[in-house]
Amino acid sequence: MPELPARSVTLFRLPAEAHARRGVAVSVGLALGVPLADALVLIDELPTRLPMPLAPDQASDLISRITKLGGEARDDAAALMTHLPCSAHPSLRAGEICDKCGANICVVCARRTRPARLCTGCASKKRRSRRFYLVRVGVLLSILALVVLYAVHDLRSRHARTDWRRPVSAALVVVRRGPVDDLAIQSLRERIPRLQGALQSECARYRSCPTEPIFFRVYGPIDAAEPPAPSGEGVLDLAQQSWAMWRYSRAVDARAGVDTGGTDAKIYLVVRPPEDEHRRFVEGFGELGGRLGAVSVELDPSMVDFALFVATHELLHTLGATDKYDPSGHVVAPAGLAEPDLVPVYPQLRAEVMARLRPIGPSAQVPPETLAELGIGPVTAREIGWTQ
Ligand SMILES: [Zn+2]
Ligand SMILES: [Zn+2]
Ligand SMILES: [Zn+2]
């Protein structure tokens, strides 16, 4: 008896009842030799031409089962069906191709990966990369959360520095570059109480103050490199500077034995022997509202008070104070006056710490000679939280 040509079954309608629909899926799965899960995908959207030619008796058997369950299916000649097998289901015929790699895929594969139509290889690659993407996003979000938490915490504790209910604790780390006079360094330590006294009496002009509104601890001297200098104003420059400064301070603090836990701000005081008989070099930088500052000074005994004056200038930057001199170095009045209400205004008796110089006339100014001339004007006092 000659073999009859194969038939192709198309499913048009499912029974209304869920149990019967499942019965259709089981019958389709058995007829095609695929797992129930694949059969369920096949009957999910109708009409569906089942992707495998069936022998005529198998086909009529399947159709009668489906009809009995309340569904509708018909068969026709399978001649029009492709001969290419699905790359994932070798027993099924491929009706489509993978969007990614062009592999032959069957309708089950295509429907499983909608809206794209993918072979199993490409689909699992996509799942992996999605998983990887989610992991990456997760890691980035955790880092971001940590950074925000740290920033909030740091901001809170930096704000707490300027509520002045307790003294601000400042570390003055002396970094020595070359043969600096030991007497000068010793005198630096000895003048600290005088500096604290000057700050206390300035604070008392504005409010009731702790005995030492700013408490300095001197560390060192240690022989080390200069702190990294700021390179520019851009965000990247600042980030790079913060990073370089962080690394620098970690190394230097360890060597100097700085108690970083209880310190609100740190100033690195770089001392060098004077190069010129008649000129003393001082410069510094402090992070506005940050925690670190640096001062570089050619130190001899005559320069000790001015070095401490400039260190205080940088320290007050870290507490939020801004400069009170113009680009050419002139004191800006009245913000840069320690006592703007003085009558007559000039000569001022003190040098405003953020202006650095003591104005003796509207356009004449001199450097402060001793810490007794250290003054804090109303604008700086407001910036650092001494007044509202
Ligand atoms: Zn593919
Ligand atoms: Zn397939
Ligand atoms: Zn400054």
mmCIF file of C-alpha atoms and ligand atoms in Angstrom:
data_model
loop_
_atom_site.group_PDB
_atom_site.id
_atom_site.type_symbol
_atom_site.label_atom_id
_atom_site.label_comp_id
_atom_site.label_asym_id
_atom_site.label_seq_id
_atom_site.Cartn_x
_atom_site.Cartn_y
_atom_site.Cartn_z
ATOM 1 C CA MET A 1 0.000 0.000 0.000
ATOM 2 C CA PRO A 2 1.540 3.321 -0.998
ATOM 3 C CA GLU A 3 2.330 5.759 1.791
ATOM 4 C CA LEU A 4 -0.211 8.601 1.877
ATOM 5 C CA PRO A 5 1.133 12.162 1.704
ATOM 6 C CA ALA A 6 1.662 13.881 5.065
ATOM 7 C CA ARG A 7 -0.902 16.340 6.428
ATOM 8 C CA SER A 8 -0.525 19.654 8.100
ATOM 9 C CA VAL A 9 -2.910 20.475 10.981
ATOM 10 C CA THR A 10 -4.036 24.015 11.716
ATOM 11 C CA LEU A 11 -5.715 24.861 15.017
ATOM 12 C CA PHE A 12 -8.479 27.492 14.645
ATOM 13 C CA ARG A 13 -10.371 27.582 17.914
ATOM 14 C CA LEU A 14 -9.937 26.408 21.488
ATOM 15 C CA PRO A 15 -12.656 25.066 23.801
ATOM 16 C CA ALA A 16 -14.067 27.665 26.208
ATOM 17 C CA GLU A 17 -13.376 25.613 29.302
ATOM 18 C CA ALA A 18 -9.881 25.835 30.843
ATOM 19 C CA HIS A 19 -9.655 22.133 31.580
ATOM 20 C CA ALA A 20 -10.541 21.271 27.989
ATOM 21 C CA ARG A 21 -8.043 23.805 26.650
ATOM 22 C CA ARG A 22 -5.372 22.059 28.640
ATOM 23 C CA GLY A 23 -6.542 18.790 27.137
ATOM 24 C CA VAL A 24 -5.935 20.272 23.655
ATOM 25 C CA ALA A 25 -2.415 21.314 24.697
ATOM 26 C CA VAL A 26 -1.665 17.799 25.954
ATOM 27 C CA SER A 27 -2.905 16.244 22.695
ATOM 28 C CA VAL A 28 -0.846 18.666 20.596
ATOM 29 C CA GLY A 29 2.240 18.017 22.754
ATOM 30 C CA LEU A 30 1.854 14.252 22.384
ATOM 31 C CA ALA A 31 1.287 14.451 18.621
ATOM 32 C CA LEU A 32 4.352 16.656 18.050
ATOM 33 C CA GLY A 33 6.540 15.065 20.731
ATOM 34 C CA VAL A 34 7.225 18.389 22.454
ATOM 35 C CA PRO A 35 6.931 19.338 26.146
ATOM 36 C CA LEU A 36 3.600 20.654 27.413
ATOM 37 C CA ALA A 37 5.167 24.077 27.930
ATOM 38 C CA ASP A 38 5.938 24.315 24.208
ATOM 39 C CA ALA A 39 2.451 23.049 23.313
ATOM 40 C CA LEU A 40 0.920 25.750 25.498
ATOM 41 C CA VAL A 41 2.947 28.378 23.609
ATOM 42 C CA LEU A 42 1.665 26.922 20.328
ATOM 43 C CA ILE A 43 -2.024 27.128 21.229
ATOM 44 C CA ASP A 44 -1.620 30.536 22.839
ATOM 45 C CA GLU A 45 -2.356 32.389 19.614
ATOM 46 C CA LEU A 46 -4.678 31.202 16.902
ATOM 47 C CA PRO A 47 -4.841 30.173 14.191
ATOM 48 C CA THR A 48 -1.653 28.132 14.465
ATOM 49 C CA ARG A 49 -0.339 25.801 11.849
ATOM 50 C CA LEU A 50 1.403 23.066 13.874
ATOM 51 C CA PRO A 51 5.042 23.098 12.801
ATOM 52 C CA MET A 52 5.321 19.377 11.974
ATOM 53 C CA PRO A 53 3.787 17.293 9.186
ATOM 54 C CA LEU A 54 1.725 14.400 10.515
ATOM 55 C CA ALA A 55 0.802 11.066 8.961
ATOM 56 C CA PRO A 56 -2.853 11.185 7.777
ATOM 57 C CA ASP A 57 -4.150 8.887 10.531
ATOM 58 C CA GLN A 58 -2.248 10.844 13.211
ATOM 59 C CA ALA A 59 -3.692 14.048 11.798
ATOM 60 C CA SER A 60 -7.300 12.845 11.806
ATOM 61 C CA ASP A 61 -6.813 11.372 15.285
ATOM 62 C CA LEU A 62 -5.599 14.737 16.626
ATOM 63 C CA ILE A 63 -8.407 16.628 14.912
ATOM 64 C CA SER A 64 -11.078 14.356 16.365
ATOM 65 C CA ARG A 65 -9.610 14.724 19.900
ATOM 66 C CA ILE A 66 -9.649 18.502 19.547
ATOM 67 C CA THR A 67 -13.196 18.480 18.212
ATOM 68 C CA LYS A 68 -14.354 16.265 21.073
ATOM 69 C CA LEU A 69 -12.854 18.674 23.576
ATOM 70 C CA GLY A 70 -14.823 21.485 21.954
ATOM 71 C CA GLY A 71 -12.124 23.033 19.763
ATOM 72 C CA GLU A 72 -11.752 23.322 16.023
ATOM 73 C CA ALA A 73 -8.900 22.132 13.792
ATOM 74 C CA ARG A 74 -8.535 21.233 10.130
ATOM 75 C CA ASP A 75 -5.861 19.636 8.045
ATOM 76 C CA ASP A 76 -4.557 20.241 4.567
ATOM 77 C CA ALA A 77 -1.674 19.045 2.427
ATOM 78 C CA ALA A 78 1.659 19.475 4.184
ATOM 79 C CA ALA A 79 3.404 20.026 0.850
ATOM 80 C CA LEU A 80 3.705 23.771 1.427
ATOM 81 C CA MET A 81 5.530 23.306 4.730
ATOM 82 C CA THR A 82 9.248 24.085 4.844
ATOM 83 C CA HIS A 83 11.701 21.231 5.260
ATOM 84 C CA LEU A 84 14.153 23.206 7.393
ATOM 85 C CA PRO A 85 14.262 22.057 11.018
ATOM 86 C CA CYS A 86 14.213 24.522 13.942
ATOM 87 C CA SER A 87 17.682 25.020 15.400
ATOM 88 C CA ALA A 88 16.333 24.416 18.918
ATOM 89 C CA HIS A 89 13.636 21.840 18.205
ATOM 90 C CA PRO A 90 15.034 19.410 15.622
ATOM 91 C CA SER A 91 11.658 17.628 15.311
ATOM 92 C CA LEU A 92 9.810 20.853 14.416
ATOM 93 C CA ARG A 93 9.888 22.730 11.125
ATOM 94 C CA ALA A 94 11.247 26.242 11.056
ATOM 95 C CA GLY A 95 8.828 28.881 9.835
ATOM 96 C CA GLU A 96 10.902 31.917 10.793
ATOM 97 C CA ILE A 97 14.480 33.061 11.238
ATOM 98 C CA CYS A 98 16.287 34.510 14.269
ATOM 99 C CA ASP A 99 16.377 38.323 14.206
ATOM 100 C CA LYS A 100 19.925 38.287 15.557
ATOM 101 C CA CYS A 101 21.809 35.481 13.855
ATOM 102 C CA GLY A 102 19.478 34.323 11.110
ATOM 103 C CA ALA A 103 19.196 30.760 12.457
ATOM 104 C CA ASN A 104 16.048 28.849 11.447
ATOM 105 C CA ILE A 105 13.530 28.844 14.257
ATOM 106 C CA CYS A 106 10.080 27.440 14.758
ATOM 107 C CA VAL A 107 6.940 29.258 15.795
ATOM 108 C CA VAL A 108 7.441 28.149 19.427
ATOM 109 C CA CYS A 109 10.871 29.822 19.564
ATOM 110 C CA ALA A 110 9.558 32.929 17.821
ATOM 111 C CA ARG A 111 6.638 33.338 20.201
ATOM 112 C CA ARG A 112 8.714 32.691 23.312
ATOM 113 C CA THR A 113 11.035 35.583 22.533
ATOM 114 C CA ARG A 114 8.489 38.138 21.350
ATOM 115 C CA PRO A 115 8.635 40.968 20.375
ATOM 116 C CA ALA A 116 12.037 39.949 18.983
ATOM 117 C CA ARG A 117 12.192 36.549 17.284
ATOM 118 C CA LEU A 118 15.283 34.808 18.599
ATOM 119 C CA CYS A 119 16.848 31.374 18.607
ATOM 120 C CA THR A 120 17.534 29.857 22.019
ATOM 121 C CA GLY A 121 21.239 30.817 21.854
ATOM 122 C CA CYS A 122 20.554 34.474 21.148
ATOM 123 C CA ALA A 123 17.695 34.553 23.680
ATOM 124 C CA SER A 124 19.859 33.297 26.524
ATOM 125 C CA LYS A 125 22.663 35.653 25.542
ATOM 126 C CA LYS A 126 20.169 38.497 25.773
ATOM 127 C CA ARG A 127 18.939 37.295 29.171
ATOM 128 C CA ARG A 128 22.546 37.104 30.427
ATOM 129 C CA SER A 129 23.376 40.593 29.236
ATOM 130 C CA ARG A 130 20.158 41.894 30.761
ATOM 131 C CA ARG A 131 21.078 40.208 34.032
ATOM 132 C CA PHE A 132 24.573 41.657 33.793
ATOM 133 C CA TYR A 133 23.093 45.062 33.053
ATOM 134 C CA LEU A 134 20.852 44.831 36.121
ATOM 135 C CA VAL A 135 23.796 43.764 38.279
ATOM 136 C CA ARG A 136 25.839 46.690 36.971
ATOM 137 C CA VAL A 137 23.022 49.144 37.588
ATOM 138 C CA GLY A 138 22.593 47.642 41.054
ATOM 139 C CA VAL A 139 26.259 48.068 41.882
ATOM 140 C CA LEU A 140 26.272 51.654 40.620
ATOM 141 C CA LEU A 141 23.140 52.469 42.597
ATOM 142 C CA SER A 142 24.676 51.029 45.787
ATOM 143 C CA ILE A 143 27.817 53.085 45.259
ATOM 144 C CA LEU A 144 25.720 56.171 44.630
ATOM 145 C CA ALA A 145 23.719 55.497 47.793
ATOM 146 C CA LEU A 146 26.922 55.132 49.811
ATOM 147 C CA VAL A 147 28.330 58.354 48.388
ATOM 148 C CA VAL A 148 25.116 60.215 49.205
ATOM 149 C CA LEU A 149 25.031 58.750 52.725
ATOM 150 C CA TYR A 150 28.647 59.708 53.249
ATOM 151 C CA ALA A 151 28.055 63.209 51.882
ATOM 152 C CA VAL A 152 25.021 63.726 54.123
ATOM 153 C CA HIS A 153 26.928 62.464 57.126
ATOM 154 C CA ASP A 154 29.975 64.579 56.290
ATOM 155 C CA LEU A 155 27.824 67.657 55.675
ATOM 156 C CA ARG A 156 26.042 67.165 58.997
ATOM 157 C CA SER A 157 29.279 66.808 60.903
ATOM 158 C CA ARG A 158 30.778 69.765 59.052
ATOM 159 C CA HIS A 159 27.721 71.844 59.957
ATOM 160 C CA ALA A 160 28.065 70.679 63.532
ATOM 161 C CA ARG A 161 31.568 72.171 63.499
ATOM 162 C CA THR A 162 30.143 75.649 63.154
ATOM 163 C CA ASP A 163 27.389 75.520 65.752
ATOM 164 C CA TRP A 164 30.125 76.432 68.270
ATOM 165 C CA ARG A 165 28.609 74.463 71.117
ATOM 166 C CA ARG A 166 31.969 72.729 71.337
ATOM 167 C CA PRO A 167 35.409 73.861 70.233
ATOM 168 C CA VAL A 168 36.423 73.230 66.647
ATOM 169 C CA SER A 169 39.381 70.897 66.793
ATOM 170 C CA ALA A 170 42.094 71.719 64.275
ATOM 171 C CA ALA A 171 45.220 69.740 63.539
ATOM 172 C CA LEU A 172 48.253 71.707 62.457
ATOM 173 C CA VAL A 173 50.599 69.252 60.816
ATOM 174 C CA VAL A 174 54.080 70.672 60.407
ATOM 175 C CA VAL A 175 55.795 69.345 57.272
ATOM 176 C CA ARG A 176 59.470 70.246 57.139
ATOM 177 C CA ARG A 177 61.314 70.869 53.870
ATOM 178 C CA GLY A 178 64.981 71.318 54.564
ATOM 179 C CA PRO A 179 66.915 72.680 57.544
ATOM 180 C CA VAL A 180 64.385 74.865 59.319
ATOM 181 C CA ASP A 181 65.384 76.598 62.566
ATOM 182 C CA ASP A 182 64.297 74.329 65.455
ATOM 183 C CA LEU A 183 63.646 77.413 67.549
ATOM 184 C CA ALA A 184 61.132 78.629 64.997
ATOM 185 C CA ILE A 185 59.250 75.333 65.129
ATOM 186 C CA GLN A 186 59.322 75.324 68.920
ATOM 187 C CA SER A 187 58.041 78.885 68.937
ATOM 188 C CA LEU A 188 55.225 77.775 66.601
ATOM 189 C CA ARG A 189 54.019 75.450 69.352
ATOM 190 C CA GLU A 190 54.495 78.048 72.057
ATOM 191 C CA ARG A 191 52.427 80.645 70.224
ATOM 192 C CA ILE A 192 49.376 78.385 69.916
ATOM 193 C CA PRO A 193 47.856 79.519 73.252
ATOM 194 C CA ARG A 194 48.246 83.122 72.097
ATOM 195 C CA LEU A 195 46.452 82.298 68.831
ATOM 196 C CA GLN A 196 43.654 80.502 70.671
ATOM 197 C CA GLY A 197 43.368 83.490 73.016
ATOM 198 C CA ALA A 198 43.100 85.917 70.094
ATOM 199 C CA LEU A 199 40.355 83.800 68.505
ATOM 200 C CA GLN A 200 38.532 83.557 71.832
ATOM 201 C CA SER A 201 38.463 87.318 72.335
ATOM 202 C CA GLU A 202 37.341 87.872 68.738
ATOM 203 C CA CYS A 203 34.586 85.295 69.174
ATOM 204 C CA ALA A 204 33.485 86.982 72.416
ATOM 205 C CA ARG A 205 32.789 90.186 70.453
ATOM 206 C CA TYR A 206 29.952 88.334 68.724
ATOM 207 C CA ARG A 207 28.560 85.724 71.098
ATOM 208 C CA SER A 208 29.208 83.636 74.174
ATOM 209 C CA CYS A 209 31.988 81.288 73.203
ATOM 210 C CA PRO A 210 33.704 78.146 74.417
ATOM 211 C CA THR A 211 36.973 78.963 76.216
ATOM 212 C CA GLU A 212 38.841 77.911 73.116
ATOM 213 C CA PRO A 213 36.453 78.258 70.169
ATOM 214 C CA ILE A 214 39.193 76.758 68.022
ATOM 215 C CA PHE A 215 41.519 74.274 69.598
ATOM 216 C CA PHE A 216 44.785 73.646 67.767
ATOM 217 C CA ARG A 217 46.953 70.577 68.091
ATOM 218 C CA VAL A 218 50.378 70.719 66.519
ATOM 219 C CA TYR A 219 51.819 67.541 64.985
ATOM 220 C CA GLY A 220 55.279 66.952 63.570
ATOM 221 C CA PRO A 221 57.542 68.232 62.301
ATOM 222 C CA ILE A 222 57.897 65.394 59.851
ATOM 223 C CA ASP A 223 60.077 65.504 56.773
ATOM 224 C CA ALA A 224 57.776 64.912 53.826
ATOM 225 C CA ALA A 225 56.827 66.213 50.402
ATOM 226 C CA GLU A 226 54.634 69.280 49.892
ATOM 227 C CA PRO A 227 50.910 68.625 49.671
ATOM 228 C CA PRO A 228 49.617 68.445 46.072
ATOM 229 C CA ALA A 229 48.786 71.956 44.857
ATOM 230 C CA PRO A 230 45.402 72.657 43.269
ATOM 231 C CA SER A 231 45.733 72.530 39.491
ATOM 232 C CA GLY A 232 42.566 74.226 38.262
ATOM 233 C CA GLU A 233 38.969 75.127 38.946
ATOM 234 C CA GLY A 234 37.214 72.490 36.843
ATOM 235 C CA VAL A 235 35.198 69.713 38.414
ATOM 236 C CA LEU A 236 37.787 67.175 37.267
ATOM 237 C CA ASP A 237 40.657 69.258 38.619
ATOM 238 C CA LEU A 238 38.874 69.511 41.949
ATOM 239 C CA ALA A 239 38.130 65.798 42.029
ATOM 240 C CA GLN A 240 41.738 65.036 41.162
ATOM 241 C CA GLN A 241 42.926 67.470 43.824
ATOM 242 C CA SER A 242 40.660 65.924 46.470
ATOM 243 C CA TRP A 243 41.923 62.490 45.595
ATOM 244 C CA ALA A 244 45.584 63.539 45.628
ATOM 245 C CA MET A 245 45.051 65.374 48.906
ATOM 246 C CA TRP A 246 43.311 62.388 50.445
ATOM 247 C CA ARG A 247 46.226 60.139 49.563
ATOM 248 C CA TYR A 248 48.733 62.687 50.780
ATOM 249 C CA SER A 249 47.004 63.216 54.108
ATOM 250 C CA ARG A 250 46.564 59.509 54.716
ATOM 251 C CA ALA A 251 50.316 58.942 54.342
ATOM 252 C CA VAL A 252 51.438 62.045 56.244
ATOM 253 C CA ASP A 253 48.891 61.666 59.064
ATOM 254 C CA ALA A 254 50.031 58.132 59.738
ATOM 255 C CA ARG A 255 53.635 59.270 60.031
ATOM 256 C CA ALA A 256 52.826 62.297 62.164
ATOM 257 C CA GLY A 257 50.459 60.278 64.397
ATOM 258 C CA VAL A 258 47.498 62.567 63.715
ATOM 259 C CA ASP A 259 44.376 61.601 65.630
ATOM 260 C CA THR A 260 42.041 61.908 62.642
ATOM 261 C CA GLY A 261 38.941 60.740 64.509
ATOM 262 C CA GLY A 262 38.499 63.817 66.683
ATOM 263 C CA THR A 263 39.762 66.346 64.157
ATOM 264 C CA ASP A 264 37.369 68.752 62.419
ATOM 265 C CA ALA A 265 39.929 70.172 60.017
ATOM 266 C CA LYS A 266 43.572 69.755 59.156
ATOM 267 C CA ILE A 267 46.062 72.322 57.974
ATOM 268 C CA TYR A 268 49.399 71.188 56.596
ATOM 269 C CA LEU A 269 51.967 73.811 57.474
ATOM 270 C CA VAL A 270 54.890 73.336 55.126
ATOM 271 C CA VAL A 271 57.950 75.075 56.564
ATOM 272 C CA ARG A 272 61.102 75.815 54.600
ATOM 273 C CA PRO A 273 64.236 77.757 55.430
ATOM 274 C CA PRO A 274 64.098 81.355 54.104
ATOM 275 C CA GLU A 275 65.762 81.772 50.709
ATOM 276 C CA ASP A 276 66.039 85.525 50.744
ATOM 277 C CA GLU A 277 67.250 87.727 53.602
ATOM 278 C CA HIS A 278 64.620 90.372 53.000
ATOM 279 C CA ARG A 279 61.612 88.546 51.758
ATOM 280 C CA ARG A 280 59.487 85.866 53.352
ATOM 281 C CA PHE A 281 57.281 83.739 51.197
ATOM 282 C CA VAL A 282 53.855 82.586 52.361
ATOM 283 C CA GLU A 283 51.046 81.007 50.414
ATOM 284 C CA GLY A 284 48.204 78.672 51.135
ATOM 285 C CA PHE A 285 44.973 77.120 50.069
ATOM 286 C CA GLY A 286 42.018 75.780 51.986
ATOM 287 C CA GLU A 287 38.958 73.940 50.732
ATOM 288 C CA LEU A 288 35.927 76.178 51.126
ATOM 289 C CA GLY A 289 33.737 74.315 53.590
ATOM 290 C CA GLY A 290 35.991 71.250 53.361
ATOM 291 C CA ARG A 291 38.333 69.710 55.838
ATOM 292 C CA LEU A 292 41.821 70.329 54.509
ATOM 293 C CA GLY A 293 44.089 73.269 53.960
ATOM 294 C CA ALA A 294 47.765 73.854 53.354
ATOM 295 C CA VAL A 295 50.141 76.697 54.018
ATOM 296 C CA SER A 296 53.656 76.978 52.696
ATOM 297 C CA VAL A 297 55.928 79.349 54.572
ATOM 298 C CA GLU A 298 59.606 80.260 54.718
ATOM 299 C CA LEU A 299 59.936 80.013 58.448
ATOM 300 C CA ASP A 300 62.251 81.754 60.835
ATOM 301 C CA PRO A 301 61.423 82.970 64.354
ATOM 302 C CA SER A 302 60.215 86.311 62.995
ATOM 303 C CA MET A 303 57.659 84.613 60.746
ATOM 304 C CA VAL A 304 55.979 82.383 63.338
ATOM 305 C CA ASP A 305 52.993 84.609 64.083
ATOM 306 C CA PHE A 306 52.346 85.348 60.428
ATOM 307 C CA ALA A 307 52.536 81.616 59.613
ATOM 308 C CA LEU A 308 49.894 80.957 62.278
ATOM 309 C CA PHE A 309 47.842 83.872 60.937
ATOM 310 C CA VAL A 310 47.833 82.367 57.450
ATOM 311 C CA ALA A 311 47.138 78.879 58.842
ATOM 312 C CA THR A 312 44.090 80.368 60.599
ATOM 313 C CA HIS A 313 43.039 81.995 57.298
ATOM 314 C CA GLU A 314 43.088 78.584 55.592
ATOM 315 C CA LEU A 315 41.349 76.950 58.543
ATOM 316 C CA LEU A 316 38.514 79.481 58.370
ATOM 317 C CA HIS A 317 38.139 78.668 54.663
ATOM 318 C CA THR A 318 37.356 75.105 55.715
ATOM 319 C CA LEU A 319 34.707 76.521 58.073
ATOM 320 C CA GLY A 320 33.063 78.476 55.240
ATOM 321 C CA ALA A 321 34.825 81.869 55.312
ATOM 322 C CA THR A 322 35.666 83.545 51.986
ATOM 323 C CA ASP A 323 38.584 85.775 51.027
ATOM 324 C CA LYS A 324 38.185 89.490 51.719
ATOM 325 C CA TYR A 325 40.833 90.815 49.348
ATOM 326 C CA ASP A 326 40.646 91.613 45.652
ATOM 327 C CA PRO A 327 42.711 89.964 42.887
ATOM 328 C CA SER A 328 45.508 92.512 43.346
ATOM 329 C CA GLY A 329 45.684 91.691 47.060
ATOM 330 C CA HIS A 330 43.944 94.824 48.363
ATOM 331 C CA VAL A 331 41.649 94.561 51.331
ATOM 332 C CA VAL A 332 38.007 94.792 50.289
ATOM 333 C CA ALA A 333 36.194 97.291 52.497
ATOM 334 C CA PRO A 334 34.084 97.054 54.512
ATOM 335 C CA ALA A 335 33.965 93.212 54.457
ATOM 336 C CA GLY A 336 37.725 92.991 54.983
ATOM 337 C CA LEU A 337 37.755 95.261 58.015
ATOM 338 C CA ALA A 338 37.995 93.661 61.449
ATOM 339 C CA GLU A 339 36.159 96.656 62.921
ATOM 340 C CA PRO A 340 34.151 98.447 60.205
ATOM 341 C CA ASP A 341 32.431 100.610 62.858
ATOM 342 C CA LEU A 342 35.688 102.029 64.179
ATOM 343 C CA VAL A 343 35.735 105.862 64.259
ATOM 344 C CA PRO A 344 37.724 106.926 62.403
ATOM 345 C CA VAL A 345 37.743 103.765 60.275
ATOM 346 C CA TYR A 346 41.474 104.079 59.514
ATOM 347 C CA PRO A 347 43.897 102.984 60.661
ATOM 348 C CA GLN A 348 42.336 99.657 61.589
ATOM 349 C CA LEU A 349 43.880 98.178 64.725
ATOM 350 C CA ARG A 350 43.679 94.615 63.514
ATOM 351 C CA ALA A 351 44.100 92.692 60.305
ATOM 352 C CA GLU A 352 40.937 90.827 59.326
ATOM 353 C CA VAL A 353 42.049 87.208 59.045
ATOM 354 C CA MET A 354 40.387 86.643 55.642
ATOM 355 C CA ALA A 355 41.772 89.949 54.306
ATOM 356 C CA ARG A 356 45.289 89.127 55.559
ATOM 357 C CA LEU A 357 46.453 92.749 55.842
ATOM 358 C CA ARG A 358 45.770 95.630 58.236
ATOM 359 C CA PRO A 359 44.439 98.683 56.409
ATOM 360 C CA ILE A 360 46.043 101.853 57.715
ATOM 361 C CA GLY A 361 44.280 104.071 55.202
ATOM 362 C CA PRO A 362 41.704 103.746 52.403
ATOM 363 C CA SER A 363 44.395 102.399 50.057
ATOM 364 C CA ALA A 364 47.321 101.581 52.345
ATOM 365 C CA GLN A 365 47.763 98.332 54.196
ATOM 366 C CA VAL A 366 50.442 96.506 56.169
ATOM 367 C CA PRO A 367 50.920 92.857 57.176
ATOM 368 C CA PRO A 368 49.992 92.029 60.778
ATOM 369 C CA GLU A 369 53.048 91.984 63.019
ATOM 370 C CA THR A 370 51.840 89.727 65.798
ATOM 371 C CA LEU A 371 48.853 87.550 66.657
ATOM 372 C CA ALA A 372 47.597 90.426 68.802
ATOM 373 C CA GLU A 373 46.541 92.046 65.513
ATOM 374 C CA LEU A 374 44.424 89.108 64.406
ATOM 375 C CA GLY A 375 40.874 90.248 63.849
ATOM 376 C CA ILE A 376 37.649 88.681 62.616
ATOM 377 C CA GLY A 377 35.189 91.042 61.000
ATOM 378 C CA PRO A 378 31.374 90.742 61.058
ATOM 379 C CA VAL A 379 31.162 89.207 57.573
ATOM 380 C CA THR A 380 33.623 86.418 58.365
ATOM 381 C CA ALA A 381 31.950 85.952 61.761
ATOM 382 C CA ARG A 382 28.640 85.360 60.001
ATOM 383 C CA GLU A 383 30.208 82.995 57.449
ATOM 384 C CA ILE A 384 31.675 80.757 60.139
ATOM 385 C CA GLY A 385 28.486 80.747 62.193
ATOM 386 C CA TRP A 386 29.426 83.081 65.039
ATOM 387 C CA THR A 387 26.425 85.235 64.166
ATOM 388 C CA GLN A 388 23.212 84.527 62.262
HETATM 389 ZN ZN ZN B 1 20.066 33.556 16.965
HETATM 390 ZN ZN ZN B 2 12.138 26.074 17.959
HETATM 391 ZN ZN ZN B 3 42.130 82.555 51.175
#
